[in-house]
Amino acid sequence: MLTAFVLALAANQFVPEDDLPLDLHGECIYPPKVVDAAANDTLILCDAALADPLRGVASIARQLASVVEGYRAALEDSLSKSSNDELAGLATLFRRAILEPATATKQAVAGKRLLVLMDALDECDAKSRSKLVDALAELWPQMPPSYGLVLSTRPDVDVPKLHKFNPI
């Protein structure tokens, strides 16, 4: 069910509320923003979706599939390698929906800059924030160099595992 949900998002298909897996109701998906077309910069926004990191990962994958040539096909291929139960784990979903397709399509984004902005990390519950931070700390360093990551949080939320990512 989760595979079908992520693929439907990637294909920009409407997903009826009753078909949303894992109670992913009230989805928060944004269209990617071309920040500077001349510089080939694209901003991928993940905002309130962070309240449910699985939805956030699906939203990012959908946006990348809409702007990166070949990403959708790579996403479908990558997701086919895992069962729905495996994809219910945040790290596995991130690997299958973002890291593997991004790696498979890195030639398509050569010379471009894709910036993923995850806003309001402090709005995640502590358990979800911990899982998301663990996945990002483990997997983001493996992303192709064309991909950048910006996380925002209130200053009172300490995320030690992310200190190695040049906090500003």
Short mmCIF file of C-alpha atoms in Angstrom, two decimals:
data_model
loop_
_atom_site.label_atom_id
_atom_site.label_comp_id
_atom_site.label_asym_id
_atom_site.label_seq_id
_atom_site.Cartn_x
_atom_site.Cartn_y
_atom_site.Cartn_z
CA MET A 1 0.00 0.00 0.00
CA LEU A 2 2.79 2.46 0.85
CA THR A 3 4.56 1.69 -2.45
CA ALA A 4 1.38 2.50 -4.36
CA PHE A 5 1.00 5.73 -2.37
CA VAL A 6 4.53 6.94 -3.11
CA LEU A 7 4.22 5.98 -6.79
CA ALA A 8 0.88 7.79 -7.02
CA LEU A 9 2.48 10.90 -5.55
CA ALA A 10 5.39 10.65 -7.98
CA ALA A 11 2.97 10.40 -10.89
CA ASN A 12 1.01 13.43 -9.60
CA GLN A 13 -2.06 11.24 -9.28
CA PHE A 14 -4.89 11.99 -6.90
CA VAL A 15 -4.90 9.61 -3.96
CA PRO A 16 -8.37 9.25 -2.39
CA GLU A 17 -8.26 9.92 1.34
CA ASP A 18 -9.53 6.41 2.10
CA ASP A 19 -6.57 4.92 0.23
CA LEU A 20 -3.90 6.77 2.18
CA PRO A 21 -1.65 4.28 4.01
CA LEU A 22 -0.50 4.65 7.58
CA ASP A 23 -3.20 7.27 8.24
CA LEU A 24 -1.45 9.80 6.02
CA HIS A 25 -4.46 12.10 5.97
CA GLY A 26 -4.29 15.81 5.25
CA GLU A 27 -1.32 15.43 2.96
CA CYS A 28 1.05 18.35 2.59
CA ILE A 29 2.65 18.34 -0.83
CA TYR A 30 4.12 21.39 -2.48
CA PRO A 31 5.10 21.97 -6.09
CA PRO A 32 8.86 22.39 -6.52
CA LYS A 33 9.96 25.99 -6.91
CA VAL A 34 12.49 27.00 -9.55
CA VAL A 35 14.52 29.51 -7.57
CA ASP A 36 16.84 30.70 -10.33
CA ALA A 37 16.23 29.12 -13.71
CA ALA A 38 19.38 30.70 -15.16
CA ALA A 39 21.48 29.07 -12.47
CA ASN A 40 19.52 25.80 -12.68
CA ASP A 41 18.58 26.01 -9.01
CA THR A 42 15.45 24.27 -7.78
CA LEU A 43 14.01 24.38 -4.28
CA ILE A 44 12.20 21.30 -2.96
CA LEU A 45 10.05 22.28 0.04
CA CYS A 46 8.97 19.96 2.81
CA ASP A 47 7.09 21.91 5.45
CA ALA A 48 4.38 20.61 7.76
CA ALA A 49 4.88 17.17 6.23
CA LEU A 50 7.62 16.80 8.82
CA ALA A 51 4.92 16.18 11.40
CA ASP A 52 4.87 12.78 9.70
CA PRO A 53 8.36 12.11 8.30
CA LEU A 54 7.09 9.27 6.06
CA ARG A 55 4.83 11.78 4.33
CA GLY A 56 7.71 14.24 4.15
CA VAL A 57 9.90 11.70 2.35
CA ALA A 58 7.04 10.91 -0.05
CA SER A 59 6.53 14.63 -0.72
CA ILE A 60 10.21 15.16 -1.48
CA ALA A 61 10.27 12.12 -3.80
CA ARG A 62 7.22 13.41 -5.66
CA GLN A 63 8.74 16.82 -6.15
CA LEU A 64 12.05 15.39 -7.34
CA ALA A 65 10.18 13.13 -9.78
CA SER A 66 8.57 16.23 -11.29
CA VAL A 67 11.85 18.08 -11.92
CA VAL A 68 14.57 15.45 -12.46
CA GLU A 69 14.61 13.60 -15.76
CA GLY A 70 14.40 9.84 -15.21
CA TYR A 71 13.71 10.14 -11.47
CA ARG A 72 10.20 8.70 -11.66
CA ALA A 73 11.41 5.55 -13.46
CA ALA A 74 14.30 5.19 -11.01
CA LEU A 75 11.86 5.67 -8.13
CA GLU A 76 9.56 2.93 -9.42
CA ASP A 77 12.52 0.58 -9.86
CA SER A 78 13.89 1.33 -6.40
CA LEU A 79 10.55 0.94 -4.62
CA SER A 80 9.98 -2.41 -6.29
CA LYS A 81 12.94 -3.79 -4.31
CA SER A 82 11.17 -3.51 -0.94
CA SER A 83 7.96 -4.78 0.56
CA ASN A 84 5.42 -2.36 2.00
CA ASP A 85 6.42 -3.46 5.50
CA GLU A 86 10.06 -2.58 4.80
CA LEU A 87 9.05 0.80 3.36
CA ALA A 88 7.23 1.62 6.60
CA GLY A 89 10.68 2.20 8.12
CA LEU A 90 11.85 5.77 7.59
CA ALA A 91 15.47 4.95 6.70
CA THR A 92 14.42 2.32 4.15
CA LEU A 93 11.84 4.61 2.60
CA PHE A 94 14.38 7.45 2.41
CA ARG A 95 16.94 5.12 0.80
CA ARG A 96 14.44 3.73 -1.73
CA ALA A 97 12.46 6.92 -2.51
CA ILE A 98 15.22 9.55 -2.42
CA LEU A 99 18.81 8.26 -2.21
CA GLU A 100 18.67 5.48 -4.82
CA PRO A 101 16.70 7.44 -7.46
CA ALA A 102 18.90 10.52 -6.88
CA THR A 103 22.03 8.41 -7.33
CA ALA A 104 20.61 6.72 -10.44
CA THR A 105 19.82 10.10 -12.03
CA LYS A 106 22.87 12.08 -10.91
CA GLN A 107 23.94 12.68 -14.54
CA ALA A 108 20.57 14.35 -15.22
CA VAL A 109 21.28 16.96 -12.54
CA ALA A 110 24.96 17.52 -13.27
CA GLY A 111 25.61 21.25 -13.16
CA LYS A 112 22.33 21.92 -11.37
CA ARG A 113 21.59 22.55 -7.70
CA LEU A 114 18.60 20.96 -6.00
CA LEU A 115 18.02 22.31 -2.53
CA VAL A 116 15.76 20.35 -0.20
CA LEU A 117 14.33 22.59 2.53
CA MET A 118 12.83 20.82 5.54
CA ASP A 119 11.15 23.46 7.61
CA ALA A 120 9.95 23.24 11.22
CA LEU A 121 11.90 20.24 12.45
CA ASP A 122 10.89 21.32 15.95
CA GLU A 123 7.26 20.55 15.09
CA CYS A 124 7.98 16.83 14.86
CA ASP A 125 7.31 14.83 17.97
CA ALA A 126 10.55 13.74 19.65
CA LYS A 127 10.36 10.13 18.39
CA SER A 128 9.70 11.15 14.77
CA ARG A 129 12.40 13.83 14.93
CA SER A 130 14.89 11.28 16.22
CA LYS A 131 14.08 8.83 13.39
CA LEU A 132 14.30 11.57 10.78
CA VAL A 133 17.59 12.88 12.13
CA ASP A 134 19.03 9.35 12.28
CA ALA A 135 18.04 8.72 8.65
CA LEU A 136 19.41 12.07 7.47
CA ALA A 137 22.68 11.71 9.39
CA GLU A 138 23.22 8.23 7.94
CA LEU A 139 22.00 8.70 4.38
CA TRP A 140 22.26 12.35 3.31
CA PRO A 141 26.09 12.27 3.08
CA GLN A 142 25.64 9.64 0.35
CA MET A 143 23.50 11.96 -1.81
CA PRO A 144 25.01 13.20 -5.09
CA PRO A 145 26.76 16.59 -4.78
CA SER A 146 24.04 18.43 -6.72
CA TYR A 147 21.69 17.98 -3.76
CA GLY A 148 21.76 20.33 -0.81
CA LEU A 149 19.80 20.14 2.44
CA VAL A 150 18.53 22.94 4.68
CA LEU A 151 16.79 22.08 7.95
CA SER A 152 15.14 24.71 10.07
CA THR A 153 14.20 24.42 13.71
CA ARG A 154 13.75 26.66 16.69
CA PRO A 155 17.02 27.26 18.53
CA ASP A 156 15.80 25.49 21.68
CA VAL A 157 15.70 22.14 19.84
CA ASP A 158 19.13 20.52 19.96
CA VAL A 159 19.86 17.99 17.25
CA PRO A 160 23.44 16.87 18.02
CA LYS A 161 23.71 14.35 15.18
CA LEU A 162 23.23 17.16 12.68
CA HIS A 163 25.94 19.45 14.05
CA LYS A 164 28.38 18.00 11.51
CA PHE A 165 26.22 19.51 8.74
CA ASN A 166 27.51 23.09 9.08
CA PRO A 167 24.78 24.68 11.23
CA ILE A 168 24.14 28.37 10.66
#
